[in-house]
Tab-separated table of C-alpha atoms in Angstrom:
chain	number	residue	atom	x	y	z
B	1	MET	CA	-0.311	0.074	-0.107
B	2	LYS	CA	2.853	2.566	1.058
B	3	ASN	CA	4.439	2.225	-2.651
B	4	TYR	CA	0.828	3.154	-4.115
B	5	ILE	CA	0.802	5.872	-2.054
B	6	ARG	CA	3.929	7.082	-3.062
B	7	HIS	CA	3.972	6.543	-6.823
B	8	ILE	CA	0.105	8.688	-7.043
B	9	LEU	CA	1.474	11.487	-5.207
B	10	LEU	CA	3.054	12.928	-8.243
B	11	PRO	CA	0.422	12.777	-10.486
B	12	VAL	CA	-1.603	14.130	-7.444
B	13	PHE	CA	0.037	17.386	-6.724
B	14	VAL	CA	0.502	17.477	-10.716
B	15	GLY	CA	-3.497	17.248	-10.934
B	16	LEU	CA	-4.165	19.616	-8.584
B	17	PHE	CA	-1.778	22.482	-9.504
B	18	ILE	CA	-3.529	21.934	-13.244
B	19	PHE	CA	-6.959	22.314	-11.740
B	20	ILE	CA	-5.748	25.608	-9.035
B	21	VAL	CA	-4.204	27.074	-12.733
B	22	THR	CA	-7.147	26.057	-15.039
B	23	CYS	CA	-9.982	26.702	-12.601
B	24	LEU	CA	-9.452	28.861	-9.536
B	25	ILE	CA	-7.080	31.558	-11.123
B	26	SER	CA	-9.309	34.789	-13.289
B	27	SER	CA	-9.210	34.588	-16.993
B	28	ASN	CA	-8.430	37.636	-15.843
B	29	ASP	CA	-5.134	37.258	-13.609
B	30	VAL	CA	-3.561	35.725	-16.643
B	31	PRO	CA	-0.833	38.166	-17.681
B	32	ASP	CA	-0.707	39.395	-21.432
B	33	MET	CA	1.490	37.043	-23.567
B	34	PRO	CA	2.628	38.626	-26.897
B	35	THR	CA	0.486	38.046	-30.113
B	36	GLY	CA	0.875	35.443	-32.782
B	37	ILE	CA	1.511	32.379	-30.719
B	38	PRO	CA	-1.696	30.189	-28.663
B	39	TRP	CA	0.328	30.684	-25.417
B	40	ASP	CA	-3.026	29.819	-23.585
B	41	LYS	CA	-3.365	25.981	-25.781
B	42	MET	CA	0.688	25.929	-25.705
B	43	ALA	CA	-0.069	26.102	-22.249
B	44	HIS	CA	-3.109	23.312	-21.853
B	45	PHE	CA	-0.541	20.884	-24.292
B	46	GLY	CA	2.714	21.398	-21.816
B	47	MET	CA	0.523	20.789	-18.191
B	48	PHE	CA	-1.086	17.455	-20.060
B	49	LEU	CA	2.075	16.350	-21.015
B	50	VAL	CA	3.786	16.492	-17.842
B	51	LEU	CA	0.558	15.155	-15.901
B	52	SER	CA	0.320	12.071	-18.785
B	53	ALA	CA	4.524	11.775	-18.508
B	54	VAL	CA	4.442	11.725	-14.824
B	55	CYS	CA	1.808	9.053	-14.639
B	56	LEU	CA	2.903	7.058	-17.573
B	57	PHE	CA	6.355	6.802	-15.195
B	58	ASP	CA	4.657	6.660	-12.340
B	59	TYR	CA	2.704	3.367	-13.334
B	60	TYR	CA	5.859	2.182	-15.047
B	61	ARG	CA	8.251	2.548	-11.660
B	62	LEU	CA	5.695	0.850	-9.930
B	63	HIS	CA	5.062	-1.944	-12.134
B	64	ARG	CA	9.019	-2.406	-11.491
B	65	GLY	CA	9.733	-1.722	-16.005
B	66	LYS	CA	6.941	-4.609	-16.695
B	67	PRO	CA	3.368	-2.734	-16.765
B	68	ASN	CA	0.465	-4.409	-18.227
B	69	VAL	CA	0.022	-2.365	-21.579
B	70	GLY	CA	-3.550	-1.071	-22.089
B	71	LYS	CA	-3.607	-0.324	-18.081
B	72	TRP	CA	-0.586	1.718	-18.531
B	73	ILE	CA	-2.553	3.465	-21.433
B	74	PHE	CA	-5.316	3.636	-19.279
B	75	TRP	CA	-3.921	5.773	-16.575
B	76	GLY	CA	-1.385	7.458	-18.791
B	77	PHE	CA	-3.759	8.627	-21.825
B	78	VAL	CA	-7.324	7.815	-20.858
B	79	LEU	CA	-7.770	8.886	-17.547
B	80	PRO	CA	-6.214	12.561	-17.875
B	81	VAL	CA	-7.945	12.878	-21.077
B	82	ILE	CA	-10.586	12.469	-18.690
B	83	TYR	CA	-9.726	14.411	-16.337
B	84	GLY	CA	-9.252	17.086	-19.143
B	85	GLY	CA	-12.303	16.769	-20.233
B	86	GLY	CA	-13.988	17.422	-17.122
B	87	ILE	CA	-11.614	20.015	-16.119
B	88	GLU	CA	-13.557	21.926	-19.253
B	89	LEU	CA	-17.142	20.950	-17.950
B	90	MET	CA	-15.954	23.180	-15.011
B	91	GLN	CA	-14.628	25.785	-16.417
B	92	LYS	CA	-18.165	26.351	-18.144
B	93	TYR	CA	-20.184	25.415	-15.375
B	94	PHE	CA	-18.917	25.677	-12.350
B	95	PHE	CA	-16.006	28.505	-12.677
B	96	PRO	CA	-17.624	31.943	-13.868
B	97	THR	CA	-14.605	33.492	-14.254
B	98	ARG	CA	-13.494	31.068	-17.091
B	99	GLY	CA	-14.388	29.527	-20.084
B	100	ALA	CA	-14.661	26.820	-21.828
B	101	GLU	CA	-13.055	25.414	-24.658
B	102	TRP	CA	-12.890	22.055	-27.849
B	103	GLY	CA	-9.508	24.348	-28.555
B	104	ASP	CA	-8.086	23.855	-24.440
B	105	PHE	CA	-9.632	19.793	-24.597
B	106	ILE	CA	-7.675	19.051	-28.029
B	107	ALA	CA	-4.412	20.414	-26.591
B	108	ASN	CA	-4.843	19.001	-23.647
B	109	MET	CA	-5.378	15.517	-25.299
B	110	LEU	CA	-2.349	15.609	-27.877
B	111	GLY	CA	-0.130	17.017	-24.668
B	112	SER	CA	-1.218	13.646	-22.861
B	113	LEU	CA	-1.016	11.794	-26.424
B	114	THR	CA	2.360	13.415	-26.762
B	115	ALA	CA	3.837	12.021	-24.065
B	116	LEU	CA	2.021	8.524	-24.365
B	117	ILE	CA	3.909	8.772	-28.183
B	118	ILE	CA	7.201	9.221	-26.080
B	119	ALA	CA	6.860	6.598	-23.358
B	120	LEU	CA	6.081	3.509	-25.498
B	121	PHE	CA	8.379	4.889	-28.169
B	122	LEU	CA	10.801	4.193	-25.038
B	123	TYR	CA	9.575	1.572	-24.105
B	124	ASN	CA	10.041	-1.100	-26.943
B	125	LYS	CA	13.158	1.029	-27.148
B	126	PHE	CA	14.662	0.215	-24.011
B	127	GLY	CA	11.980	-1.717	-22.068
B	128	LYS	CA	11.811	-4.679	-22.536
B	129	ARG	CA	14.781	-5.953	-22.619
B	130	GLU	CA	14.681	-9.704	-21.146
B	131	LYS	CA	18.370	-10.914	-20.155
B	132	LYS	CA	18.960	-13.977	-23.361
B	133	VAL	CA	20.209	-17.660	-22.097
B	134	SER	CA	22.174	-19.270	-24.273
B	135	LEU	CA	23.866	-22.843	-24.063
């Protein structure tokens, strides 16, 4: 149980940070950024890239480098995407100073997808090595 709690704490803190930034801080308090670059979407992409990367890494470590790939994808991609959708719905219905946007949800999903692709690439390249016994 102690091992599970240790590997869940960092994703929970990252998720809590994302919730605070995207729901509790008024959009009027967000500083103006230079025009020409969709900073808001980049922030959503980056936050969910980090959230998914942390979830994927902690799940990988929790299972000592031998994750069940289906469950790994669920915990590291599907759950963060659902969380991102939930945040957008909360922004629409519960936080009057914030607004929901499909573009934010898509940026969240792309950030999580990028983390998943990187994790699967690294796992296929480095993580599946087993000792070969020759006679």
